[in-house]
mmCIF file of C-alpha atoms in Angstrom:
data_model
loop_
_atom_site.group_PDB
_atom_site.id
_atom_site.type_symbol
_atom_site.label_atom_id
_atom_site.label_comp_id
_atom_site.label_asym_id
_atom_site.label_seq_id
_atom_site.Cartn_x
_atom_site.Cartn_y
_atom_site.Cartn_z
ATOM 1 C CA MET A 1 -30.776 -59.379 -64.988
ATOM 2 C CA ALA A 2 -29.804 -62.588 -63.175
ATOM 3 C CA GLU A 3 -27.132 -62.288 -60.516
ATOM 4 C CA GLU A 4 -23.760 -63.014 -62.087
ATOM 5 C CA ILE A 5 -21.093 -64.652 -59.901
ATOM 6 C CA VAL A 6 -17.589 -64.688 -61.363
ATOM 7 C CA LEU A 7 -14.076 -65.544 -60.206
ATOM 8 C CA MET A 8 -11.551 -62.744 -60.571
ATOM 9 C CA LYS A 9 -8.746 -60.768 -58.988
ATOM 10 C CA GLY A 10 -9.424 -57.713 -56.861
ATOM 11 C CA ASN A 11 -7.813 -55.478 -59.474
ATOM 12 C CA GLU A 12 -9.991 -56.977 -62.184
ATOM 13 C CA ALA A 13 -13.088 -56.397 -60.038
ATOM 14 C CA ILE A 14 -12.227 -52.697 -59.843
ATOM 15 C CA ALA A 15 -12.128 -52.469 -63.638
ATOM 16 C CA HIS A 16 -15.323 -54.427 -64.271
ATOM 17 C CA ALA A 17 -17.217 -52.462 -61.611
ATOM 18 C CA ALA A 18 -16.073 -49.166 -63.126
ATOM 19 C CA ILE A 19 -17.441 -50.139 -66.538
ATOM 20 C CA ARG A 20 -20.735 -51.387 -65.105
ATOM 21 C CA ILE A 21 -21.535 -48.333 -62.972
ATOM 22 C CA GLY A 22 -21.034 -45.969 -65.897
ATOM 23 C CA VAL A 23 -17.649 -44.393 -65.239
ATOM 24 C CA ASP A 24 -16.835 -41.831 -67.931
ATOM 25 C CA GLY A 25 -13.057 -42.027 -67.912
ATOM 26 C CA TYR A 26 -10.032 -43.832 -66.528
ATOM 27 C CA PHE A 27 -6.553 -42.311 -66.720
ATOM 28 C CA GLY A 28 -3.706 -44.400 -65.354
ATOM 29 C CA TYR A 29 -0.221 -45.787 -65.654
ATOM 30 C CA PRO A 30 1.080 -49.334 -65.109
ATOM 31 C CA ILE A 31 2.744 -50.266 -61.829
ATOM 32 C CA THR A 32 2.811 -53.541 -59.907
ATOM 33 C CA PRO A 33 0.722 -54.768 -58.101
ATOM 34 C CA GLN A 34 -2.224 -52.870 -59.645
ATOM 35 C CA SER A 35 -1.509 -53.101 -63.370
ATOM 36 C CA GLU A 36 -4.450 -55.457 -63.961
ATOM 37 C CA VAL A 37 -6.840 -52.527 -63.501
ATOM 38 C CA LEU A 38 -5.583 -50.846 -66.668
ATOM 39 C CA GLU A 39 -4.951 -54.152 -68.434
ATOM 40 C CA THR A 40 -8.504 -55.381 -67.787
ATOM 41 C CA LEU A 41 -9.989 -52.114 -69.023
ATOM 42 C CA ALA A 42 -7.890 -52.356 -72.171
ATOM 43 C CA GLU A 43 -9.025 -55.954 -72.675
ATOM 44 C CA GLN A 44 -12.723 -55.118 -72.162
ATOM 45 C CA LYS A 45 -12.642 -52.113 -74.570
ATOM 46 C CA PRO A 46 -15.488 -50.208 -72.890
ATOM 47 C CA TRP A 47 -15.082 -47.347 -75.376
ATOM 48 C CA GLU A 48 -16.853 -49.642 -77.835
ATOM 49 C CA THR A 49 -19.735 -50.473 -75.497
ATOM 50 C CA THR A 50 -20.355 -47.736 -72.932
ATOM 51 C CA GLY A 51 -18.222 -44.974 -74.419
ATOM 52 C CA MET A 52 -15.889 -44.950 -71.423
ATOM 53 C CA VAL A 53 -12.514 -43.345 -72.129
ATOM 54 C CA VAL A 54 -9.518 -45.492 -71.111
ATOM 55 C CA LEU A 55 -6.139 -43.854 -71.481
ATOM 56 C CA GLN A 56 -2.647 -44.851 -70.422
ATOM 57 C CA ALA A 57 -1.064 -41.498 -69.662
ATOM 58 C CA GLU A 58 2.617 -40.722 -70.155
ATOM 59 C CA SER A 59 3.109 -40.543 -66.385
ATOM 60 C CA GLU A 60 1.310 -40.620 -63.048
ATOM 61 C CA VAL A 61 1.467 -36.826 -62.922
ATOM 62 C CA ALA A 62 -0.255 -36.589 -66.298
ATOM 63 C CA ALA A 63 -2.898 -39.112 -65.243
ATOM 64 C CA ILE A 64 -3.985 -37.262 -62.094
ATOM 65 C CA ASN A 65 -4.213 -33.967 -63.968
ATOM 66 C CA MET A 66 -6.402 -35.619 -66.592
ATOM 67 C CA VAL A 67 -8.609 -36.725 -63.698
ATOM 68 C CA TYR A 68 -8.630 -33.095 -62.485
ATOM 69 C CA GLY A 69 -9.887 -31.919 -65.874
ATOM 70 C CA GLY A 70 -12.514 -34.630 -66.226
ATOM 71 C CA ALA A 71 -13.802 -34.104 -62.687
ATOM 72 C CA GLY A 72 -14.052 -30.365 -63.324
ATOM 73 C CA SER A 73 -16.562 -31.073 -66.086
ATOM 74 C CA GLY A 74 -18.735 -33.178 -63.783
ATOM 75 C CA LYS A 75 -17.683 -36.531 -65.234
ATOM 76 C CA MET A 76 -17.177 -39.736 -63.236
ATOM 77 C CA VAL A 77 -13.434 -40.168 -63.618
ATOM 78 C CA MET A 78 -10.835 -42.260 -61.839
ATOM 79 C CA THR A 79 -7.230 -43.350 -61.717
ATOM 80 C CA SER A 80 -5.343 -46.202 -60.099
ATOM 81 C CA SER A 81 -1.756 -46.789 -59.094
ATOM 82 C CA SER A 82 0.458 -48.250 -56.406
ATOM 83 C CA SER A 83 2.438 -46.534 -53.675
ATOM 84 C CA PRO A 84 5.298 -44.761 -55.558
ATOM 85 C CA GLY A 85 2.867 -43.798 -58.309
ATOM 86 C CA VAL A 86 0.385 -42.357 -55.822
ATOM 87 C CA SER A 87 3.244 -40.334 -54.309
ATOM 88 C CA LEU A 88 3.673 -38.695 -57.719
ATOM 89 C CA LYS A 89 -0.041 -37.874 -57.827
ATOM 90 C CA GLN A 90 -0.117 -36.059 -54.472
ATOM 91 C CA GLU A 91 0.109 -32.473 -55.747
ATOM 92 C CA GLY A 92 -2.747 -33.122 -58.157
ATOM 93 C CA ILE A 93 -4.804 -34.769 -55.414
ATOM 94 C CA SER A 94 -4.329 -31.699 -53.211
ATOM 95 C CA TYR A 95 -5.461 -29.461 -56.094
ATOM 96 C CA ILE A 96 -8.541 -31.633 -56.672
ATOM 97 C CA ALA A 97 -9.426 -31.511 -52.973
ATOM 98 C CA GLY A 98 -8.936 -27.740 -52.906
ATOM 99 C CA ALA A 99 -11.149 -27.305 -55.968
ATOM 100 C CA GLU A 100 -13.788 -29.589 -54.379
ATOM 101 C CA LEU A 101 -14.055 -32.053 -57.220
ATOM 102 C CA PRO A 102 -15.365 -35.633 -57.034
ATOM 103 C CA CYS A 103 -13.186 -38.440 -58.336
ATOM 104 C CA LEU A 104 -11.827 -41.856 -57.397
ATOM 105 C CA ILE A 105 -8.194 -42.764 -56.769
ATOM 106 C CA VAL A 106 -7.313 -46.436 -56.255
ATOM 107 C CA ASN A 107 -4.085 -47.278 -54.416
ATOM 108 C CA VAL A 108 -3.062 -50.942 -54.299
ATOM 109 C CA MET A 109 -0.216 -50.592 -51.806
ATOM 110 C CA ARG A 110 3.268 -52.083 -52.145
ATOM 111 C CA GLY A 111 6.258 -51.902 -49.829
ATOM 112 C CA GLY A 112 8.503 -48.880 -49.543
ATOM 113 C CA PRO A 113 9.970 -46.393 -48.946
ATOM 114 C CA GLY A 114 11.246 -45.552 -52.400
ATOM 115 C CA LEU A 115 10.711 -48.249 -55.012
ATOM 116 C CA GLY A 116 10.654 -50.731 -52.147
ATOM 117 C CA THR A 117 9.195 -54.024 -53.298
ATOM 118 C CA ILE A 118 6.307 -55.250 -55.408
ATOM 119 C CA GLN A 119 4.996 -57.191 -52.409
ATOM 120 C CA PRO A 120 1.985 -56.055 -50.324
ATOM 121 C CA SER A 121 2.119 -53.363 -47.662
ATOM 122 C CA GLN A 122 -0.172 -51.068 -45.684
ATOM 123 C CA ALA A 123 2.418 -48.350 -45.178
ATOM 124 C CA ASP A 124 0.473 -45.671 -47.098
ATOM 125 C CA TYR A 125 -1.993 -45.204 -44.234
ATOM 126 C CA PHE A 126 -0.422 -41.908 -43.126
ATOM 127 C CA GLN A 127 -0.168 -40.679 -46.710
ATOM 128 C CA THR A 128 -3.863 -41.363 -47.281
ATOM 129 C CA THR A 129 -5.458 -40.322 -44.003
ATOM 130 C CA LYS A 130 -3.246 -37.415 -42.976
ATOM 131 C CA GLY A 131 -2.974 -35.760 -46.389
ATOM 132 C CA GLY A 132 -0.138 -36.851 -48.666
ATOM 133 C CA GLY A 133 -0.111 -33.499 -50.433
ATOM 134 C CA HIS A 134 0.057 -29.981 -49.025
ATOM 135 C CA GLY A 135 -2.613 -28.058 -47.146
ATOM 136 C CA ASP A 136 -5.483 -28.909 -44.820
ATOM 137 C CA TYR A 137 -7.544 -31.471 -46.702
ATOM 138 C CA HIS A 138 -8.941 -34.991 -46.378
ATOM 139 C CA LEU A 139 -9.720 -37.854 -48.737
ATOM 140 C CA ILE A 140 -12.646 -40.159 -48.079
ATOM 141 C CA ALA A 141 -10.710 -43.425 -47.672
ATOM 142 C CA LEU A 142 -12.290 -46.875 -48.000
ATOM 143 C CA ALA A 143 -10.320 -50.015 -47.090
ATOM 144 C CA PRO A 144 -11.650 -53.203 -48.754
ATOM 145 C CA ALA A 145 -10.934 -56.608 -47.209
ATOM 146 C CA SER A 146 -12.236 -58.781 -50.063
ATOM 147 C CA VAL A 147 -12.590 -58.890 -53.828
ATOM 148 C CA GLN A 148 -16.321 -58.311 -53.355
ATOM 149 C CA GLU A 149 -15.613 -55.068 -51.512
ATOM 150 C CA MET A 150 -13.186 -54.017 -54.252
ATOM 151 C CA ALA A 151 -16.140 -54.165 -56.632
ATOM 152 C CA ASP A 152 -18.690 -52.693 -54.225
ATOM 153 C CA PHE A 153 -16.523 -49.794 -53.124
ATOM 154 C CA VAL A 154 -16.171 -48.373 -56.639
ATOM 155 C CA GLY A 155 -19.833 -47.375 -56.627
ATOM 156 C CA LEU A 156 -19.745 -46.331 -52.970
ATOM 157 C CA ALA A 157 -16.650 -44.190 -53.508
ATOM 158 C CA PHE A 158 -18.255 -42.296 -56.377
ATOM 159 C CA GLU A 159 -21.487 -41.905 -54.418
ATOM 160 C CA LEU A 160 -19.635 -40.292 -51.519
ATOM 161 C CA ALA A 161 -17.349 -38.274 -53.789
ATOM 162 C CA PHE A 162 -20.271 -36.626 -55.590
ATOM 163 C CA LYS A 163 -22.334 -36.242 -52.417
ATOM 164 C CA TYR A 164 -19.599 -34.186 -50.778
ATOM 165 C CA ARG A 165 -17.692 -32.928 -53.841
ATOM 166 C CA ASN A 166 -14.537 -34.524 -52.512
ATOM 167 C CA PRO A 167 -11.977 -37.002 -53.881
ATOM 168 C CA ALA A 168 -12.322 -40.539 -52.565
ATOM 169 C CA MET A 169 -9.711 -43.274 -52.369
ATOM 170 C CA ILE A 170 -9.972 -47.042 -52.308
ATOM 171 C CA LEU A 171 -6.930 -48.020 -50.238
ATOM 172 C CA ALA A 172 -6.257 -51.688 -50.852
ATOM 173 C CA ASP A 173 -3.039 -53.636 -50.462
ATOM 174 C CA GLY A 174 -1.275 -56.038 -52.797
ATOM 175 C CA VAL A 175 -2.949 -59.054 -51.204
ATOM 176 C CA ILE A 176 -6.468 -57.811 -51.951
ATOM 177 C CA GLY A 177 -5.502 -56.593 -55.420
ATOM 178 C CA GLN A 178 -3.928 -59.888 -56.469
ATOM 179 C CA MET A 179 -6.096 -62.484 -54.704
ATOM 180 C CA MET A 180 -8.909 -64.260 -56.568
ATOM 181 C CA GLU A 181 -12.383 -64.767 -55.094
ATOM 182 C CA LYS A 182 -15.969 -65.113 -56.166
ATOM 183 C CA VAL A 183 -17.595 -61.752 -56.717
ATOM 184 C CA VAL A 184 -21.028 -60.469 -57.681
ATOM 185 C CA LEU A 185 -20.521 -57.518 -60.006
ATOM 186 C CA PRO A 186 -22.853 -54.517 -59.891
ATOM 187 C CA ALA A 187 -25.748 -54.387 -62.313
ATOM 188 C CA PRO A 188 -24.869 -52.444 -65.476
ATOM 189 C CA ARG A 189 -26.214 -48.932 -65.749
ATOM 190 C CA PRO A 190 -25.760 -46.373 -68.509
ATOM 191 C CA ARG A 191 -23.412 -43.426 -68.251
ATOM 192 C CA ARG A 192 -25.102 -40.166 -67.420
ATOM 193 C CA THR A 193 -26.147 -37.943 -70.288
ATOM 194 C CA GLU A 194 -24.804 -34.413 -70.657
ATOM 195 C CA GLU A 195 -28.199 -33.116 -69.562
ATOM 196 C CA GLU A 196 -28.092 -35.254 -66.417
ATOM 197 C CA ILE A 197 -24.568 -34.049 -65.613
ATOM 198 C CA ILE A 198 -25.622 -30.408 -65.962
ATOM 199 C CA ALA A 199 -28.629 -31.003 -63.713
ATOM 200 C CA GLN A 200 -26.663 -32.949 -61.087
ATOM 201 C CA CYS A 201 -23.486 -30.830 -61.139
ATOM 202 C CA PRO A 202 -24.448 -27.154 -61.434
ATOM 203 C CA TRP A 203 -20.916 -26.260 -60.265
ATOM 204 C CA ALA A 204 -19.192 -28.004 -63.185
ATOM 205 C CA ALA A 205 -17.583 -26.493 -66.280
ATOM 206 C CA THR A 206 -20.113 -27.768 -68.835
ATOM 207 C CA GLY A 207 -20.143 -25.096 -71.500
ATOM 208 C CA CYS A 208 -21.693 -22.047 -69.810
ATOM 209 C CA LYS A 209 -24.959 -22.083 -71.755
ATOM 210 C CA GLY A 210 -27.635 -19.946 -70.130
ATOM 211 C CA ARG A 211 -25.684 -19.326 -66.935
ATOM 212 C CA LYS A 212 -22.748 -17.417 -65.530
ATOM 213 C CA PRO A 213 -19.304 -19.059 -65.861
ATOM 214 C CA ASN A 214 -18.269 -21.649 -63.299
ATOM 215 C CA ILE A 215 -14.689 -21.251 -62.132
ATOM 216 C CA ILE A 216 -12.883 -24.412 -61.023
ATOM 217 C CA THR A 217 -9.884 -23.418 -58.913
ATOM 218 C CA SER A 218 -8.153 -23.858 -55.590
ATOM 219 C CA LEU A 219 -6.402 -20.483 -55.808
ATOM 220 C CA GLU A 220 -7.435 -17.391 -53.838
ATOM 221 C CA LEU A 221 -4.994 -14.475 -53.673
ATOM 222 C CA ASP A 222 -6.888 -12.707 -50.891
ATOM 223 C CA PRO A 223 -5.882 -14.341 -47.552
ATOM 224 C CA ALA A 224 -9.296 -13.597 -46.017
ATOM 225 C CA VAL A 225 -11.059 -15.324 -48.894
ATOM 226 C CA MET A 226 -8.630 -18.262 -48.727
ATOM 227 C CA GLU A 227 -9.300 -18.641 -45.018
ATOM 228 C CA LYS A 228 -13.040 -18.611 -45.689
ATOM 229 C CA ARG A 229 -12.594 -21.368 -48.272
ATOM 230 C CA ASN A 230 -10.556 -23.437 -45.823
ATOM 231 C CA LEU A 231 -13.136 -22.979 -43.078
ATOM 232 C CA HIS A 232 -15.804 -24.153 -45.507
ATOM 233 C CA LEU A 233 -13.715 -27.275 -46.223
ATOM 234 C CA GLN A 234 -13.345 -27.980 -42.505
ATOM 235 C CA GLU A 235 -17.123 -27.722 -42.068
ATOM 236 C CA LYS A 236 -17.576 -30.225 -44.880
ATOM 237 C CA TYR A 237 -15.051 -32.610 -43.350
ATOM 238 C CA ALA A 238 -16.872 -32.391 -40.020
ATOM 239 C CA GLU A 239 -20.113 -33.318 -41.809
ATOM 240 C CA ILE A 240 -18.415 -36.338 -43.408
ATOM 241 C CA GLU A 241 -17.045 -37.414 -40.027
ATOM 242 C CA ALA A 242 -20.525 -37.162 -38.522
ATOM 243 C CA ASN A 243 -22.307 -39.129 -41.236
ATOM 244 C CA GLU A 244 -20.004 -41.497 -43.128
ATOM 245 C CA VAL A 245 -18.111 -43.613 -40.585
ATOM 246 C CA ARG A 246 -18.117 -47.303 -41.504
ATOM 247 C CA TYR A 247 -16.701 -50.267 -39.597
ATOM 248 C CA GLU A 248 -17.269 -53.951 -38.853
ATOM 249 C CA GLU A 249 -17.275 -55.749 -35.501
ATOM 250 C CA ILE A 250 -16.916 -59.528 -35.165
ATOM 251 C CA ASP A 251 -17.411 -61.349 -31.850
ATOM 252 C CA CYS A 252 -16.946 -58.167 -29.849
ATOM 253 C CA GLU A 253 -19.908 -58.465 -27.465
ATOM 254 C CA ASP A 254 -18.153 -60.757 -24.967
ATOM 255 C CA ALA A 255 -14.575 -59.898 -25.922
ATOM 256 C CA GLU A 256 -11.946 -59.193 -23.287
ATOM 257 C CA TYR A 257 -9.309 -58.306 -25.891
ATOM 258 C CA LEU A 258 -9.605 -56.596 -29.240
ATOM 259 C CA ILE A 259 -7.681 -56.852 -32.487
ATOM 260 C CA VAL A 260 -7.975 -53.784 -34.714
ATOM 261 C CA ALA A 261 -6.978 -54.311 -38.347
ATOM 262 C CA PHE A 262 -7.970 -53.268 -41.873
ATOM 263 C CA GLY A 263 -7.695 -54.764 -45.345
ATOM 264 C CA SER A 264 -5.873 -58.078 -45.668
ATOM 265 C CA CYS A 265 -4.701 -57.904 -42.048
ATOM 266 C CA ALA A 266 -8.333 -57.969 -40.933
ATOM 267 C CA ARG A 267 -8.773 -61.311 -42.713
ATOM 268 C CA ILE A 268 -5.691 -62.725 -40.996
ATOM 269 C CA ALA A 269 -6.833 -61.263 -37.667
ATOM 270 C CA GLN A 270 -10.245 -62.901 -38.003
ATOM 271 C CA LYS A 271 -8.627 -66.309 -38.300
ATOM 272 C CA SER A 272 -6.375 -65.427 -35.339
ATOM 273 C CA MET A 273 -9.451 -64.501 -33.327
ATOM 274 C CA GLU A 274 -11.087 -67.850 -34.134
ATOM 275 C CA HIS A 275 -7.963 -69.773 -33.078
ATOM 276 C CA ALA A 276 -7.668 -67.728 -29.880
ATOM 277 C CA ARG A 277 -11.264 -68.508 -28.952
ATOM 278 C CA GLU A 278 -10.476 -72.204 -29.367
ATOM 279 C CA GLU A 279 -7.962 -71.593 -26.559
ATOM 280 C CA GLU A 280 -10.746 -69.873 -24.570
ATOM 281 C CA ILE A 281 -9.209 -66.432 -25.064
ATOM 282 C CA LYS A 282 -12.086 -64.045 -25.687
ATOM 283 C CA VAL A 283 -10.929 -61.938 -28.615
ATOM 284 C CA GLY A 284 -12.978 -59.681 -30.885
ATOM 285 C CA LEU A 285 -12.152 -58.028 -34.204
ATOM 286 C CA PHE A 286 -12.785 -54.363 -34.947
ATOM 287 C CA ARG A 287 -12.274 -53.540 -38.649
ATOM 288 C CA PRO A 288 -12.288 -49.911 -39.793
ATOM 289 C CA ILE A 289 -13.803 -49.711 -43.280
ATOM 290 C CA THR A 290 -13.477 -45.964 -43.570
ATOM 291 C CA LEU A 291 -9.901 -45.110 -42.628
ATOM 292 C CA TRP A 292 -10.953 -41.490 -42.959
ATOM 293 C CA PRO A 293 -13.263 -40.700 -41.348
ATOM 294 C CA PHE A 294 -11.835 -43.075 -38.749
ATOM 295 C CA PRO A 295 -14.416 -44.814 -36.509
ATOM 296 C CA SER A 296 -13.027 -43.251 -33.324
ATOM 297 C CA LYS A 297 -16.287 -42.992 -31.364
ATOM 298 C CA PRO A 298 -17.500 -46.588 -31.845
ATOM 299 C CA LEU A 299 -14.001 -47.893 -31.097
ATOM 300 C CA ALA A 300 -13.830 -45.796 -27.921
ATOM 301 C CA GLU A 301 -17.215 -47.138 -26.875
ATOM 302 C CA ARG A 302 -16.137 -50.734 -27.483
ATOM 303 C CA ALA A 303 -12.888 -50.170 -25.580
ATOM 304 C CA LYS A 304 -14.797 -49.423 -22.358
ATOM 305 C CA ASN A 305 -15.210 -53.181 -21.794
ATOM 306 C CA ILE A 306 -11.838 -54.311 -23.148
ATOM 307 C CA LYS A 307 -8.600 -55.117 -21.291
ATOM 308 C CA GLY A 308 -6.270 -54.355 -24.193
ATOM 309 C CA ILE A 309 -5.984 -53.798 -27.950
ATOM 310 C CA LEU A 310 -3.552 -55.231 -30.485
ATOM 311 C CA VAL A 311 -3.330 -53.267 -33.726
ATOM 312 C CA VAL A 312 -2.209 -55.455 -36.649
ATOM 313 C CA GLU A 313 -0.833 -53.782 -39.787
ATOM 314 C CA LEU A 314 1.577 -54.449 -42.646
ATOM 315 C CA ASN A 315 3.731 -51.510 -41.549
ATOM 316 C CA SER A 316 5.805 -50.302 -38.615
ATOM 317 C CA GLY A 317 2.839 -48.718 -36.843
ATOM 318 C CA GLN A 318 0.542 -46.120 -38.433
ATOM 319 C CA MET A 319 -3.147 -46.771 -37.753
ATOM 320 C CA ILE A 320 -2.191 -47.450 -34.140
ATOM 321 C CA GLU A 321 -1.921 -43.687 -33.632
ATOM 322 C CA ASP A 322 -5.602 -43.227 -34.494
ATOM 323 C CA VAL A 323 -6.494 -46.152 -32.230
ATOM 324 C CA GLU A 324 -4.550 -44.594 -29.352
ATOM 325 C CA LEU A 325 -6.237 -41.247 -29.931
ATOM 326 C CA ALA A 326 -9.633 -42.939 -29.963
ATOM 327 C CA VAL A 327 -9.218 -44.766 -26.644
ATOM 328 C CA LYS A 328 -7.305 -41.872 -25.005
ATOM 329 C CA CYS A 329 -4.820 -44.147 -23.201
ATOM 330 C CA SER A 330 -7.625 -45.742 -21.183
ATOM 331 C CA ILE A 331 -6.337 -49.266 -21.907
ATOM 332 C CA PRO A 332 -3.086 -50.762 -23.240
ATOM 333 C CA VAL A 333 -2.668 -50.497 -27.022
ATOM 334 C CA GLU A 334 0.157 -52.394 -28.720
ATOM 335 C CA HIS A 335 1.227 -52.928 -32.325
ATOM 336 C CA PHE A 336 2.186 -55.972 -34.352
ATOM 337 C CA GLY A 337 3.351 -55.547 -37.920
ATOM 338 C CA ARG A 338 5.484 -57.112 -40.634
ATOM 339 C CA LEU A 339 7.493 -55.137 -43.168
ATOM 340 C CA GLY A 340 8.999 -55.518 -46.614
ATOM 341 C CA GLY A 341 6.097 -57.471 -48.072
ATOM 342 C CA ILE A 342 6.049 -60.258 -45.485
ATOM 343 C CA VAL A 343 2.486 -61.252 -44.555
ATOM 344 C CA PRO A 344 2.036 -62.723 -41.037
ATOM 345 C CA ASP A 345 0.165 -65.930 -40.324
ATOM 346 C CA PRO A 346 -2.627 -66.122 -37.713
ATOM 347 C CA ASP A 347 -0.444 -67.837 -35.115
ATOM 348 C CA GLU A 348 2.042 -64.954 -35.216
ATOM 349 C CA VAL A 349 -0.786 -62.585 -34.345
ATOM 350 C CA ILE A 350 -1.921 -64.777 -31.443
ATOM 351 C CA ASP A 351 1.653 -64.974 -30.127
ATOM 352 C CA ALA A 352 1.938 -61.179 -30.320
ATOM 353 C CA LEU A 353 -1.380 -60.764 -28.502
ATOM 354 C CA LYS A 354 -0.208 -63.012 -25.679
ATOM 355 C CA GLU A 355 3.240 -61.442 -25.438
ATOM 356 C CA LYS A 356 2.289 -57.783 -25.749
ATOM 357 C CA ILE A 357 -1.143 -57.675 -24.058
ATOM 358 C CA ILE A 358 -2.313 -60.756 -22.166
ATOM 359 C CA ASN A 359 0.902 -61.854 -20.422
ATOM 360 C CA LYS A 360 2.532 -58.471 -20.111
#
């Protein structure tokens, strides 16, 4: 099939990619600024072409528990929402993580706390990377910085989710969800057959024909057994941390200063870096792609030759804590952020770099 280049929003790319990679079911609920995911799926009517189920649930809580059920049967299932809606899903996400089920959650972040604003934010970093629900668990968290990555990360998220039997999240912000860019969509592939699901997911609840029952649960009444389950989860998380770190470095080889940013802020920071180099300030950009597992080791290695780091986020300072832990206070680390849905321009970032790091 010839490569197809189309112009679409990030949210629309999520929906089209889900249909093309053979997702079995989407269960969601409208909320700005991610509603186009559900709207695009409804417009495309994949139930008539691929057989994909698309359902607007009665609430976010209902949607995540539908995902729980679909994932328990080995299906490729997903949901999407924005910040307050994802808050409502947290108990279900914790249950899914405890039951070790693969699925995809998309969060197109908006400002908070509370209802906040419909404008973009990156203030759900803590919620995503530190566990928004209860218990010791982690989500595999991917942070796209383009519409192309919104499309690409749908397949990657499911690949990692099934590889490790763990929920994965695409953590975008309102800028990436709403912006329009050229994108190459993934090649269409058929949904897996029931026989393929049974072969690939021997743990799933698929009808119990010719085997003992599979029990999908996160509940263990015996404390010793519950501890054993938790230790198993921690071993799995350590394996993910060892093997699945992803990041991007731009102009870091000769850099004296480093900007660390993800998502839309990484795009702004890249332009800031280019402007700074025009002023003969040697700045590099380090962009975490996996927010969990966080690229602590490569960042620490890069920091050995750096005078200072500016962390740029659309929040009051969240990822900066992981940056500080990575570099272990070996160099100055400062934060620049905007709140309430205000997106900074590149010159603001340069001014903050000069004020907080270079001229301090």
